[in-house]
XYZ file of C-alpha atoms in Angstrom:
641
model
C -38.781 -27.378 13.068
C -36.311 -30.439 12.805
C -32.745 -29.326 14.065
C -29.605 -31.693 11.967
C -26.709 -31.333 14.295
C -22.831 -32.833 13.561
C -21.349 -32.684 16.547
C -17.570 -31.907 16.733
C -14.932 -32.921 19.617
C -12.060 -30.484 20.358
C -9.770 -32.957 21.972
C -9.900 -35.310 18.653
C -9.306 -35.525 15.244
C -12.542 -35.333 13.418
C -13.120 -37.044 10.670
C -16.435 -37.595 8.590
C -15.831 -40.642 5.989
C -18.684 -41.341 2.830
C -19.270 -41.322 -0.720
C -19.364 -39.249 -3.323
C -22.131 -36.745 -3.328
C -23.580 -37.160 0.158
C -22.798 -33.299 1.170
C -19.274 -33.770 2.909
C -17.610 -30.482 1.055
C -20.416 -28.223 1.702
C -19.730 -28.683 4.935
C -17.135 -25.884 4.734
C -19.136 -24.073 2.646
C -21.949 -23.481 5.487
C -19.597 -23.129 8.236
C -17.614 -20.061 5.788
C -21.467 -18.783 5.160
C -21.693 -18.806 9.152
C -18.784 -16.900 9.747
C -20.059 -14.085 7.449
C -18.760 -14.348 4.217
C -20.190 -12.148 1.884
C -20.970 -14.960 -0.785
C -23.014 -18.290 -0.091
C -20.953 -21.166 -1.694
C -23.498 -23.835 -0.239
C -24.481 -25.932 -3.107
C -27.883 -25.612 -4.897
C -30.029 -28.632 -4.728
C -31.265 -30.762 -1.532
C -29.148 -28.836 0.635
C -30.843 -25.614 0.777
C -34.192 -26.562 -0.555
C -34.540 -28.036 2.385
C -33.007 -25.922 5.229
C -33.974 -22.359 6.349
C -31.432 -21.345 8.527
C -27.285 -22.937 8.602
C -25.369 -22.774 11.925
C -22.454 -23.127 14.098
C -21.389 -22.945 17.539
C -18.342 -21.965 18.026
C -16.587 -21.474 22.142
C -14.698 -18.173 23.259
C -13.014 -18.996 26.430
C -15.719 -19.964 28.792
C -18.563 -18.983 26.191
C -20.261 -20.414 23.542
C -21.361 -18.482 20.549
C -24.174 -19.577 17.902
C -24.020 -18.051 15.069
C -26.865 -18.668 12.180
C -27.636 -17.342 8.479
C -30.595 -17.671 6.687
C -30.841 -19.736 3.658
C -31.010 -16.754 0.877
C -33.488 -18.443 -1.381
C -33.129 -17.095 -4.479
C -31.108 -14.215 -3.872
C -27.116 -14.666 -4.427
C -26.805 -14.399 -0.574
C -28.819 -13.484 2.863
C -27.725 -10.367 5.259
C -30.246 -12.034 7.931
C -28.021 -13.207 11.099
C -28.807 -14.582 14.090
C -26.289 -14.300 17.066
C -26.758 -16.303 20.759
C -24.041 -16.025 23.343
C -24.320 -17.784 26.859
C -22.496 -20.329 28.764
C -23.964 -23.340 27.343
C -26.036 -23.020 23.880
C -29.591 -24.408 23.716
C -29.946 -24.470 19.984
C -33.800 -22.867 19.572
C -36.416 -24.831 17.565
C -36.920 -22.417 15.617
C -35.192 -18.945 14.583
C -38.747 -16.316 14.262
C -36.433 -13.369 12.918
C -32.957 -12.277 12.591
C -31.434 -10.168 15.323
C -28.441 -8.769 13.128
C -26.510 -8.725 9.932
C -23.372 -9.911 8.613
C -21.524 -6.992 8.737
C -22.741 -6.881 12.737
C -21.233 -10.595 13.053
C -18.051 -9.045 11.068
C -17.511 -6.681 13.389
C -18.368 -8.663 16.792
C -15.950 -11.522 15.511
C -13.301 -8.665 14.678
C -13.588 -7.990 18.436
C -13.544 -11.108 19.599
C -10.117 -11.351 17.339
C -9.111 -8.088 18.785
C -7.941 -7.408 16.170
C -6.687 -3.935 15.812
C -8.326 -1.322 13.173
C -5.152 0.319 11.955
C -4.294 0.800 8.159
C -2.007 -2.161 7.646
C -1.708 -0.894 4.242
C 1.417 1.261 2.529
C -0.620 2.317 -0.729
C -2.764 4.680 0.865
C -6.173 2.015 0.631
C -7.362 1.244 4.034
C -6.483 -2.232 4.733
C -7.387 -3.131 8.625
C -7.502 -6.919 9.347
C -11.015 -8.389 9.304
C -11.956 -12.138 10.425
C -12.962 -12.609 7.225
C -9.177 -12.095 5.924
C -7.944 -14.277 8.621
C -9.708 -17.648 7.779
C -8.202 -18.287 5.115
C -5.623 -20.287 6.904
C -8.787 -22.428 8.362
C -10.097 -24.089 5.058
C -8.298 -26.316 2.507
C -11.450 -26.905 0.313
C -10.692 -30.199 -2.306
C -9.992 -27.594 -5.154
C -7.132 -25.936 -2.765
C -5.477 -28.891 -0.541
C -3.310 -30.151 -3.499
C -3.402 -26.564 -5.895
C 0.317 -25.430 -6.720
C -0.324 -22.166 -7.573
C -2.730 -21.333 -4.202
C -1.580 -21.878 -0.932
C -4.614 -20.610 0.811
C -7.507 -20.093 1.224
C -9.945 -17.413 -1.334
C -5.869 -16.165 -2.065
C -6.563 -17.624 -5.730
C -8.242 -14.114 -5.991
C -6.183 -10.785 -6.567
C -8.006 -8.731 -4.112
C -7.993 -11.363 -1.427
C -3.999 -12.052 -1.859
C -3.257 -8.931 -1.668
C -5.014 -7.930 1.538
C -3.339 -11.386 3.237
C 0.123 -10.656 1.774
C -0.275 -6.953 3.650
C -1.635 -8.737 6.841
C 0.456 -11.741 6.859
C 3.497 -9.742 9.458
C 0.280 -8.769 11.587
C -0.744 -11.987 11.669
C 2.422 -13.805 12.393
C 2.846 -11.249 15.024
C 5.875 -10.071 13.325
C 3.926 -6.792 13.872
C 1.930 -6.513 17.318
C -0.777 -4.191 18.561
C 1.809 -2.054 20.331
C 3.789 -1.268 16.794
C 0.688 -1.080 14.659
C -0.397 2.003 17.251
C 3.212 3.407 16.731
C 3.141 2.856 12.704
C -0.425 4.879 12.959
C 0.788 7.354 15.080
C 3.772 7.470 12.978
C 1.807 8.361 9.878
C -0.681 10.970 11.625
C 2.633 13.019 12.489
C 4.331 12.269 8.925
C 1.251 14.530 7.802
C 1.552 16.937 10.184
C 4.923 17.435 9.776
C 4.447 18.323 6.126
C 1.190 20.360 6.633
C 3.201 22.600 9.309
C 6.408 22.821 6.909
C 3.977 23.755 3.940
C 2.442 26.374 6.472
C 6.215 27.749 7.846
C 7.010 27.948 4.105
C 4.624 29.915 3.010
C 4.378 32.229 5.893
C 8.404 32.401 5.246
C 7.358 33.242 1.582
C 5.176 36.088 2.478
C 7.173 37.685 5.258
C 10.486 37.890 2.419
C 7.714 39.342 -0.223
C 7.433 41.718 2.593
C 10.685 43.276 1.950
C 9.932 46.001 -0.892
C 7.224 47.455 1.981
C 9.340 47.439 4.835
C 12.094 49.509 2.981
C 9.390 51.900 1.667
C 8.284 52.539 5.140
C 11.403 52.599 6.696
C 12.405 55.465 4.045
C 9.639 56.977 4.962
C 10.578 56.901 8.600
C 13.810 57.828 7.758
C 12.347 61.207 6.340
C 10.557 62.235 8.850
C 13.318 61.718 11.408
C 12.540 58.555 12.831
C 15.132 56.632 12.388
C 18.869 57.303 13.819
C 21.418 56.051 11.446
C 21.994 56.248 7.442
C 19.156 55.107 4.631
C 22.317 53.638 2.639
C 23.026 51.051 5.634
C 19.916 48.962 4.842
C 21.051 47.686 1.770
C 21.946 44.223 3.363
C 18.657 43.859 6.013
C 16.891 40.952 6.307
C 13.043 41.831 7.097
C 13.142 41.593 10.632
C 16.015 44.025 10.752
C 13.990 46.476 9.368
C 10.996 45.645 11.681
C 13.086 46.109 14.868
C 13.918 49.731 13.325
C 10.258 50.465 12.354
C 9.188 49.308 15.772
C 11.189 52.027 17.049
C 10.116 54.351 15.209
C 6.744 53.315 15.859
C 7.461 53.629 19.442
C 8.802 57.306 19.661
C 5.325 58.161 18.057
C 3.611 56.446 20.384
C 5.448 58.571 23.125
C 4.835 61.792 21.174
C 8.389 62.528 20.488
C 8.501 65.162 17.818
C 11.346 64.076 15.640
C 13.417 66.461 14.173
C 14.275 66.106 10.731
C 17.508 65.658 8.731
C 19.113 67.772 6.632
C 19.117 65.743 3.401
C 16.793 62.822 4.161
C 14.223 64.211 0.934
C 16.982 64.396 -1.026
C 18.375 60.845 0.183
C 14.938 59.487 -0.800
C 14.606 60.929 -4.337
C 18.031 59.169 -5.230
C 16.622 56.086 -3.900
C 13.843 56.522 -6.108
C 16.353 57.495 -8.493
C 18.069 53.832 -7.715
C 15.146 52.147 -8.142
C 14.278 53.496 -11.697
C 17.320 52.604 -13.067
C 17.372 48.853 -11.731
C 13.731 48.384 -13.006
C 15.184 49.406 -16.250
C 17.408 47.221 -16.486
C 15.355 44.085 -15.045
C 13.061 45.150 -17.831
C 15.913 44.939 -20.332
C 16.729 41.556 -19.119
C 13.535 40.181 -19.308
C 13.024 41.088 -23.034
C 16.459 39.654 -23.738
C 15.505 36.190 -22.130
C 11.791 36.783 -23.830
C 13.807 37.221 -27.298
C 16.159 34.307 -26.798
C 13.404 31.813 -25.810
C 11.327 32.746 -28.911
C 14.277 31.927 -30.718
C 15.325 28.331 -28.691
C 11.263 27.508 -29.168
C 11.221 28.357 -33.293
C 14.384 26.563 -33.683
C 13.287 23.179 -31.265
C 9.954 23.387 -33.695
C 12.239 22.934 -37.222
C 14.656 20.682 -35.592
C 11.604 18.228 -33.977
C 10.134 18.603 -37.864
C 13.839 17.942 -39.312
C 13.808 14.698 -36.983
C 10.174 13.664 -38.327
C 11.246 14.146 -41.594
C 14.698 11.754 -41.137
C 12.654 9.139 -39.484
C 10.422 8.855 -42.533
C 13.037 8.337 -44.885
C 15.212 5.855 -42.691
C 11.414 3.865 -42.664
C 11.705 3.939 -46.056
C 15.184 2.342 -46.298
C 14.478 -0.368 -43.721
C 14.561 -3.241 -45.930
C 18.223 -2.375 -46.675
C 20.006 -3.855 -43.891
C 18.081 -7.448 -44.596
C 19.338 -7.090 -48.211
C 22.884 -6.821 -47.073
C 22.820 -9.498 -45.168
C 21.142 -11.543 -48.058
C 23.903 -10.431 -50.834
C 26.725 -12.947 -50.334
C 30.424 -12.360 -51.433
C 29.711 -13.866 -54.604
C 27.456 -11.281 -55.509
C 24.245 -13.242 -55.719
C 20.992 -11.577 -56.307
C 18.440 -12.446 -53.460
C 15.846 -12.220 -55.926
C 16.870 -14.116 -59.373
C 20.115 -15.417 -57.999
C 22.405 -13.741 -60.611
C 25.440 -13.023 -60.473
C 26.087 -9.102 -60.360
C 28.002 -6.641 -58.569
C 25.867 -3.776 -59.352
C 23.335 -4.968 -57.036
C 25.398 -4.912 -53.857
C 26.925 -1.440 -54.573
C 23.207 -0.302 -54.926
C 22.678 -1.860 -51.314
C 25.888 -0.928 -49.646
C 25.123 2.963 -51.009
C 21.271 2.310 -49.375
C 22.514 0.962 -45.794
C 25.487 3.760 -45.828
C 22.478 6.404 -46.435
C 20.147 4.055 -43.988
C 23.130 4.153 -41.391
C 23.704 8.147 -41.666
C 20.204 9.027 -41.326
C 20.139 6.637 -38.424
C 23.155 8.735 -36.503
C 20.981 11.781 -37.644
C 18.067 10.944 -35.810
C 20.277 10.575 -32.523
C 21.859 13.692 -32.636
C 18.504 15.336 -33.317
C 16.858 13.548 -30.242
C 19.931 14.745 -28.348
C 19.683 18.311 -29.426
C 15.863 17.856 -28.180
C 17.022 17.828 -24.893
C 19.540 19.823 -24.906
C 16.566 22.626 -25.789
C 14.515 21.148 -23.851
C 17.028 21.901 -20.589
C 17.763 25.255 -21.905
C 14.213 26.465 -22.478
C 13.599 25.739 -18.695
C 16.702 27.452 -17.458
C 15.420 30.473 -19.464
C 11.690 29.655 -18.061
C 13.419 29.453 -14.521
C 15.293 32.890 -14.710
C 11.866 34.745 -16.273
C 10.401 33.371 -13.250
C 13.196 34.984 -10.726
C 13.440 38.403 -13.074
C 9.686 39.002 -12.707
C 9.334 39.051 -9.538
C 12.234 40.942 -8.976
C 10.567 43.526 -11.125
C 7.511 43.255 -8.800
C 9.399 43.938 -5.843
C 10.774 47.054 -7.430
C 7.589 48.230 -8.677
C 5.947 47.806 -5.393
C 9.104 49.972 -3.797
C 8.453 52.607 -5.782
C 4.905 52.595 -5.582
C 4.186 52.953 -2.155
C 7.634 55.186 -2.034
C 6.075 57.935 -4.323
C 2.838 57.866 -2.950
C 3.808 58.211 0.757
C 6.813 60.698 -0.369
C 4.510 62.250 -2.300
C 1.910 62.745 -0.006
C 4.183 63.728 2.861
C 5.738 66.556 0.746
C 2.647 67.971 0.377
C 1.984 68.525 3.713
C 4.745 69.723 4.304
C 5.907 66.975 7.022
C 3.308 68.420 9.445
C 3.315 66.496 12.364
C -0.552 65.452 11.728
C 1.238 63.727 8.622
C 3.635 61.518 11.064
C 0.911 60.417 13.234
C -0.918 59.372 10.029
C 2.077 57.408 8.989
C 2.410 56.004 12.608
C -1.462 54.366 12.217
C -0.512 53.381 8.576
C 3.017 51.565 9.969
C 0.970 49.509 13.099
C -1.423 48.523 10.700
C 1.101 46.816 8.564
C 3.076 45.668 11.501
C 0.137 44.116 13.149
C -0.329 42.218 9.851
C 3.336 41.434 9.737
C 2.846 39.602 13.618
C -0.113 37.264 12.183
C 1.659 36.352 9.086
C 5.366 35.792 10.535
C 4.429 34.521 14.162
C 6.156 31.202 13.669
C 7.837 30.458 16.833
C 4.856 28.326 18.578
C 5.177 26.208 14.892
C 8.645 25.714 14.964
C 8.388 24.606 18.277
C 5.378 22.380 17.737
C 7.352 20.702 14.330
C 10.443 20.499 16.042
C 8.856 18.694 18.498
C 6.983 16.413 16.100
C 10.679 15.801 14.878
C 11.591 14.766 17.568
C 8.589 11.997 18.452
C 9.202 10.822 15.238
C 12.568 9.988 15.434
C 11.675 8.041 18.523
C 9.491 6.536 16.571
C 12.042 5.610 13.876
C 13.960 3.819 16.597
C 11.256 1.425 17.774
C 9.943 0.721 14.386
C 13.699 -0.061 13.347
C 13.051 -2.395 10.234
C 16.692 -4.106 10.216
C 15.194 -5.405 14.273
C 11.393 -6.363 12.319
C 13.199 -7.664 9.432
C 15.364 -10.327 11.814
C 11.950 -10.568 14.206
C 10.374 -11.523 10.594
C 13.147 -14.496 9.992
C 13.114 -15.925 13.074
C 9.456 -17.047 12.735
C 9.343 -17.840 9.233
C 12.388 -20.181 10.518
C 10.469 -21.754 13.545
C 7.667 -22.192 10.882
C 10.279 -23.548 8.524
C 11.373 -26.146 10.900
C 7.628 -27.056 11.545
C 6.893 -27.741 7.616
C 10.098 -29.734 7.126
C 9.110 -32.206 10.341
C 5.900 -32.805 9.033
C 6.782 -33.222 5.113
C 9.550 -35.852 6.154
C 6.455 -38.199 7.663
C 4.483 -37.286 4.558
C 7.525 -38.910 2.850
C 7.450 -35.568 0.553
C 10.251 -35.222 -1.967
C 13.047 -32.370 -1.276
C 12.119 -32.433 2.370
C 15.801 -32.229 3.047
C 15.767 -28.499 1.520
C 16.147 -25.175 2.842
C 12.180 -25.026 2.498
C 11.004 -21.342 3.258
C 7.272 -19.816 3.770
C 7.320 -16.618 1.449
C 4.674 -14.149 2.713
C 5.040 -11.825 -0.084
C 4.200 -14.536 -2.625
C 2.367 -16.687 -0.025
C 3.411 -19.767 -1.248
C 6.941 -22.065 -0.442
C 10.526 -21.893 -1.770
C 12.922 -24.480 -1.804
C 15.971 -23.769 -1.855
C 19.360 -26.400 -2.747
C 22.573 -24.916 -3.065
C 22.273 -21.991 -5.526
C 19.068 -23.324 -6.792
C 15.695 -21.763 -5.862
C 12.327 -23.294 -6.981
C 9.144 -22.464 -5.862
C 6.261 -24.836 -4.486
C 4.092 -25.162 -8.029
C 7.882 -26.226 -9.680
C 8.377 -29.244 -7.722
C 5.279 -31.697 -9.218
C 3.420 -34.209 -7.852
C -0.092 -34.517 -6.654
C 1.390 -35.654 -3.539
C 3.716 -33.367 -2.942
C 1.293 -30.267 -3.293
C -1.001 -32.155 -0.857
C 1.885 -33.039 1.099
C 3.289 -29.118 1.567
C -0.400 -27.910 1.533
C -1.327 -30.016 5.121
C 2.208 -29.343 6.304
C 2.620 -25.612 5.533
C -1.384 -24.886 7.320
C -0.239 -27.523 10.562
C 2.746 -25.583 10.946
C 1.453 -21.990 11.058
C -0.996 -22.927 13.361
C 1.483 -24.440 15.719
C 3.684 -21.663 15.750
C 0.239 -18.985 16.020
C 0.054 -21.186 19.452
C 3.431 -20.274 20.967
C 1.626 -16.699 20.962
C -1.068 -17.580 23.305
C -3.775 -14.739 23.857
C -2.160 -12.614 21.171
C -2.822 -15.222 17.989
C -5.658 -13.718 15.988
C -6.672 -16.430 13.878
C -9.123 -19.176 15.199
C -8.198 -22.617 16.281
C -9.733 -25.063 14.143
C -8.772 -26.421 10.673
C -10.450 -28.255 8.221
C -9.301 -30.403 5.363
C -11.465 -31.467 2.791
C -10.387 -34.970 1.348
C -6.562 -34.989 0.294
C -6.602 -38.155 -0.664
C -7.758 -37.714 -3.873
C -4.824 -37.000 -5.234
C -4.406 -40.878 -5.282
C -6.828 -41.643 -7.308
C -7.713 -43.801 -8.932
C -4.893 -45.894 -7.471
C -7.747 -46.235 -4.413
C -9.828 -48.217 -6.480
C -7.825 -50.770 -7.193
C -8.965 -53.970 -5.503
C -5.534 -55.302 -4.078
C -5.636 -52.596 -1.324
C -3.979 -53.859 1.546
C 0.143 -53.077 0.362
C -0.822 -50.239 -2.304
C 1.262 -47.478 -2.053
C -1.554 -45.103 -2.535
C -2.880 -46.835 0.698
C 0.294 -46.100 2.434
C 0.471 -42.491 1.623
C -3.510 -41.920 2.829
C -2.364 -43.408 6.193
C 0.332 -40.847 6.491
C -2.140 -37.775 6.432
C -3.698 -39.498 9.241
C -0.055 -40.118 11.156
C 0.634 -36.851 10.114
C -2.589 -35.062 11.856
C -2.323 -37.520 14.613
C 1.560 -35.999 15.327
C -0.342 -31.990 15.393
C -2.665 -33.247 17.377
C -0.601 -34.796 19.860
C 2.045 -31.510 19.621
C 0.005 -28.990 20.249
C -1.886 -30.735 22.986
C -5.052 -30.840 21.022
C -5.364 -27.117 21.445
C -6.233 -26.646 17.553
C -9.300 -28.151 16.652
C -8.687 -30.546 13.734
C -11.472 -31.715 11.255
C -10.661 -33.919 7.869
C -13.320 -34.919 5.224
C -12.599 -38.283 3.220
C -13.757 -40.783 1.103
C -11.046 -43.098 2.537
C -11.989 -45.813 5.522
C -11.620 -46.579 8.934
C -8.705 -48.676 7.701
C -6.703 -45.448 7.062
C -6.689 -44.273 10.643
C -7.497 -47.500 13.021
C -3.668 -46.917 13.982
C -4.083 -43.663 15.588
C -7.859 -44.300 16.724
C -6.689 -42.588 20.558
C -6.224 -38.952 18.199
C -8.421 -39.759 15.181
C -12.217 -40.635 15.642
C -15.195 -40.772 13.055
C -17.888 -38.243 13.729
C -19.843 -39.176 10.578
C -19.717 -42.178 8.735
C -21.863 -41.181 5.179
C -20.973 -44.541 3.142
C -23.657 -47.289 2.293
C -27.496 -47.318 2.370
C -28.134 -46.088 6.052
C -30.679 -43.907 7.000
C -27.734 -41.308 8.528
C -25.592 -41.548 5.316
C -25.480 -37.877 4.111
C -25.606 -34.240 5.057
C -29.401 -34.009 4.820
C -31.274 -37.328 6.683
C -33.198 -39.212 4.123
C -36.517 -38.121 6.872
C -35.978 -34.825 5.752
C -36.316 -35.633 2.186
C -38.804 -38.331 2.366
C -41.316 -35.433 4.526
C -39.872 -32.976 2.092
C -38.875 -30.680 5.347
C-alpha cells in the first residue's frame, strides 16, 4: 500500500502554497476527521476514491500518537479507528483492521486533555468538555478566517455555540479542576439539602397531625389515673409535651403501679367530649358559610367574565370610530364625499364617546377579574385550613369514644389499663420512627454548613475579576497583533466576549461589535489576531491549558482578491497586506518560542514570506505542472491506487 505523508515542523511556520483545486483545504478536513469528529467533511472526488485510511501523528510529551480513520465509502462517515502510541511512530504499510472507534479516540484524547467530566452546564443538560468542543479554536477553515458573524470554529451552529459559550471560563481557566470539583460537589449537596428538608417537613407534618391522638390518649390516661396534674392544662401542648406525659404514664405501667383513680376524671372527659361537639359544630358551620360564599364569588366571576366578552364585542364593532375622528377636520368635511356637514361629526364624536366608555368598561371588568380571582383563593385557602381542622376534631372524638367507651365497660379493670398500656407503646413506638429527626438535623445542618464554605471559595465577585483579568491579558494580545495587521479601530477598547464569542469595540460611549466594523480585511485581520492571542495566553498556563497546540489557517488572503491578480504586483497594497499575515505569524511564532505549532494554507508565493524565511518555511509547494503539485500524487491517479 503506498503511504502520502506531509510532513510538518514544530519549530516553524508551515506553510503549503498552490493553486486552486489541488486539495490544500481538505487538509483540515482529514486532520478534523482524525481527531474524531463525528462527520467526514473530506471532499468527494479523487481524494477519497483513492485513499482507504486518513492519518495523523500527533506528539504528547515524549510520545507520539497515530491516529487513523477509515475512508467511509459510501456511508456519511466511518466509526473504524486505528490508534498507535510509542516513542517514535513507524507508520504501518498497511492498516488490516481497526483496533477502536471514535468514541474510544474521544475519550482517550479527553484524557490526554484531562479534561475534567463535571457538568459545566447551569440548565440541567450535561455539558462536560470533550476534545471535540475544544478544537474549535484550532481551525480557521476559508469560509471562517474572514466570517463576521463566526468567530470560531463549527460555533456557526446553535448546539456547538452553546456548548463553547458554557466551556469557554473552563477553558480559559477562569474555572480550574479544583473549582469544577467544588461546583459538583456544590450541587450534589444543593440536592441533598432539599431532599432532607422535604423529608424533616414532612415528618414535622405528620408528628403535628399527631396531635388529635396524643390528647385522646392522654385523656385516656388521665382517666385511669395516670397522669398527675389537670386534663384542662393541656390546652396549650405542643406534641412532645404530651409524649413526655404519656411516657410516664407508660412507665408506671410498666412498673405495675396500680393507679388510683380520680374523683371526676369520667366526668372531666365527657365535657371534653362535650367541647369537642360543639367546636365541630361550629367548624361545620363555617365551612358551609365559606362553601355558600364561594358559590356565590364563582356565579358572579362567570356573568361578569360573560359581561366583559360581551363589551369587547361591541367596542370591536366601533373600532373604526377613532380613525373617523381623526379624519373629520374642523371644517366638518366628510371623509367619504367631502361635504360639508356637521351631522356627520356629532354621529362620530357620539360613536368614539360610546367606543371610549366601553373601553374603561372592559378595564374595570378585567380588574374585578382579579379581584375574584384573589378572593376565590383566600376562600379556597381557608376551606383548606377549616377541613382539616374538622379532621382533627373528628379523629379526637373518635378514638375518645371508643377508648372511653370501651374502658367504661369494663369497668376500669386493671386488665383494661394494661391493654391501654400495649395500645399507647404501639403508637409511641410509631411516634419514635416518624419524629426521630435529630441525626437529620444534624446531618443538614452540617450540609449547611459545607456549603457555605463552599459559597466562600466559589465567591463569583473573586471569578468575575479572575474572568477580567484574562480577557484583559487576551485583550492586550489582540490589540498588538491587529496594530501590525494595520486593522482599523485598533486603538479601541477591543474586548473578547465569551458569552457572544465574538469581539466588542468599544470608543467612548460607543459599543460595536466585530460583524459592525466592515471590511474583508478587518474580519481576517481580528479573526488571525483574536485565535494567536488565546493561544498565547492558554500558554502562560503551562500543564493546565486543555486545548492543543497547533493552529491552522486556511488561506486569508483571499479576502484580497482579485486585487492579487493584478499584474503590477510588486507595490500593490493587497500585496502589502498578504505580507503582514506572514509578519504577523512570524511575531507568534517568535513570542511564544515556537511552542504553538503554526500551519497556514495559501495561494499566495514565496514572495509573501521570503522576509521572515528564519520563522516561515514552505512544506508544500502545489503550484505548476510538477509531479508533487497536489494532495493526491499524480502516481496515484495515473495507477488508479
Amino acid at each position: 500500500m503506498t503511504i502520502r505523508v506531509i510532513p510538518f515542523k514544530g519549530d516553524y511556520v508551515n506553510v503549503i502554497s498552490g493553486d486552486n483545486a489541488r486539495g490544500k483545504s481538505a487538509i483540515i478536513s482529514i486532520i478534523d476527521y482524525c481527531l474524531a469528529s463525528s462527520k467526514c467533511s473530506i471532499p468527494i472526488g479523487l481524494i477519497r476514491n483513492l485513499t482507504r485510511w486518513f492519518g495523523i501523528i500527533i506528539s504528547y510529551g515524549e510520545e507520539e500518537i497515530l491516529l487513523a480513520r477509515e475512508e467511509p465509502g459510501i456511508e456519511v462517515v466511518s466509526n473504524n479507528m486505528y490508534i498507535l502510541r510509542g516513542k517514535k511512530i513507524v507508520i504501518p504499510g498497511q492498516i488490516e483492521e481497526e483496533n477502536a472507534n471514535y468514541r474510544d479516540i474521544i475519550n482517550e484524547l479527553n484524557k490526554l486533555a484531562q479534561l475534567a467530566k463535571f457538568d459545566l452546564g447551569d440548565k440541567g443538560v450535561s455539558q462536560p468538555a470533550s476534545i471535540r468542543d475544544l478544537i474549535s479554536l484550532n481551525f480557521q477553515p476559508q469560509h471562517l478566517v474572514a466570517n463576521p458573524y463566526a468567530l470560531f470554529y463549527k460555533a456557526d451552529t446553535y448546539q456547538n455555540r452553546e456548548k463553547l459559550i458554557t466551556i469557554f471560563p473552563y477553558i480559559l481557566g477562569i474555572l480550574d479542576d479544583d473549582l469544577l470539583g467544588l461546583k459538583e460537589e456544590l450541587k450534589d449537596l444543593k440536592s441533598r439539602e432539599k431532599a432532607l428538608g422535604r423529608e424533616l417537613e414532612q415528618r414535622k407534618n405528620i408528628a403535628n397531625n399527631w396531635l388529635s391522638e396524643v390528647r385522646s390518649y392522654y385523656a385516656i390516661a388521665f382517666e385511669f389515673g395516670l397522669i398527675d396534674g389537670d386534663l384542662n392544662d393541656s390546652s396549650s401542648w405542643s406534641p412532645k409535651d404530651y409524649i413526655i406525659r404519656l411516657r410516664q404514664a407508660l412507665s408506671r405501667i410498666d412498673k405495675n403501679i396500680i393507679p388510683l383513680i380520680k374523683v371526676g376524671a369520667s366526668t372531666q372527659i365527657s365535657q371534653r367530649l362535650a367541647e369537642l361537639d360543639e367546636k365541630e359544630f361550629q367548624v361545620a358551620a363555617q365551612i358551609q358559610e365559606k362553601k355558600e360564599k364561594l358559590y356565590l364569588i364563582q356565579s358572579v366571576k362567570t356573568s361578569n367574565k360573560d359581561y366583559g366578552n360581551d363589551i369587547l364585542v361591541q367596542n370591536s364593532r366601533l373600532e373604526a370610530a377613532s380613525w373617523l375622528k381623526s379624519n373629520i377636520n374642523n371644517k366638518y368635511h366628510c371623509p367619504f364625499c367631502g361635504s360639508k356637514s356637521t351631522s356627520a361629526k356629532e354621529y362620530v364624536d357620539s360613536y368614539y364617546a360610546l367606543s371610549s366608555e366601553l373601553s374603561n368598561l372592559s378595564r374595570k371588568v378585567a380588574d374585578s377579574h382579579r379581584v375574584f380571582n384573589k378572593e376565590i383563593a383566600t376562600i379556597n385557602s381557608d376551606l383548606n385550613k377549616l377541613e382539616i381542622q374538622i379532621n382533627e376534631i373528628r379523629t379526637e372524638k373518635q378514638i375518645l369514644s371508643q377508648e372511653n367507651e370501651e374502658y367504661k365497660k369494663q369497668h376500669q379493670v386493671l386488665n383494661s389499663i394494661f391493654r391501654f398500656g400495649g395500645k399507647l407503646e404501639e403508637s409511641l413506638k410509631n411516634y419514635d420512627k416518624i419524629s426521630e429527626s435529630g441525626d437529620l438535623e444534624k446531618e443538614l445542618e452540617k450540609i449547611k454548613k459545607r456549603i457555605s464554605e463552599i459559597n466562600k471559595l466559589l465567591n463569583q465577585d473573586v471569578l468575575d475579576r479572575k474572568q477580567k483579568n484574562i480577557l484583559n491579558q487576551i485583550s492586550t494580545s489582540i490589540k498588538h497583533y491587529a496594530k501590525i495587521f494595520g486593522a482599523e479601530y485598533c486603538d479601541d477598547d477591543i474586548q473578547l466576549n465569551i458569552e457572544n464569542l465574538t469581539l466588542k469595540f468599544i470608543s467612548g460611549n460607543r459599543e460595536d461589535f466585530l460583524w459592525e466594523i466592515g471590511s474583508g480585511h478587518n474580519f481576517m485581520s481580528y479573526h488571525i489576531s483574536t485565535i494567536l492571542a488565546i493561544h498565547e495566553y492558554l500558554l502562560t498556563l503551562a500543564d493546565k491549558s486543555k486545548v492543543p497546540s497547533f493552529i491552522i489557517f486556511d488561506q486569508p488572503s483571499q479576502v484580497y482578491f482579485p486585487e492579487l491578480k493584478k499584474e503590477e504586483l510588486a507595490e500593490d497594497e493587497a500585496v502589502l497586506k498578504v505580507k503582514r499575515i506572514f509578519k504577523v505569524l512570524s511575531e507568534f511564532k517568535n513570542r511564544t518560542q515556537s511552542k504553538v505549532q503554526t500551519i497556514i494554507i495559501e495561494h499566495a508565493g514565496e514572495s509573501s514570506w521570503s522576509e521572515y524565511s528564519e520563522d516561515v518555511k514552505l512544506i508544500r509547494n502545489w503550484h505548476g505542472d510538477s509531479d508533487d503539485n497536489a494532495l493526491i500524487p499524480k502516481k496515484w491517479i495515473d495507477a488508479g491506487v
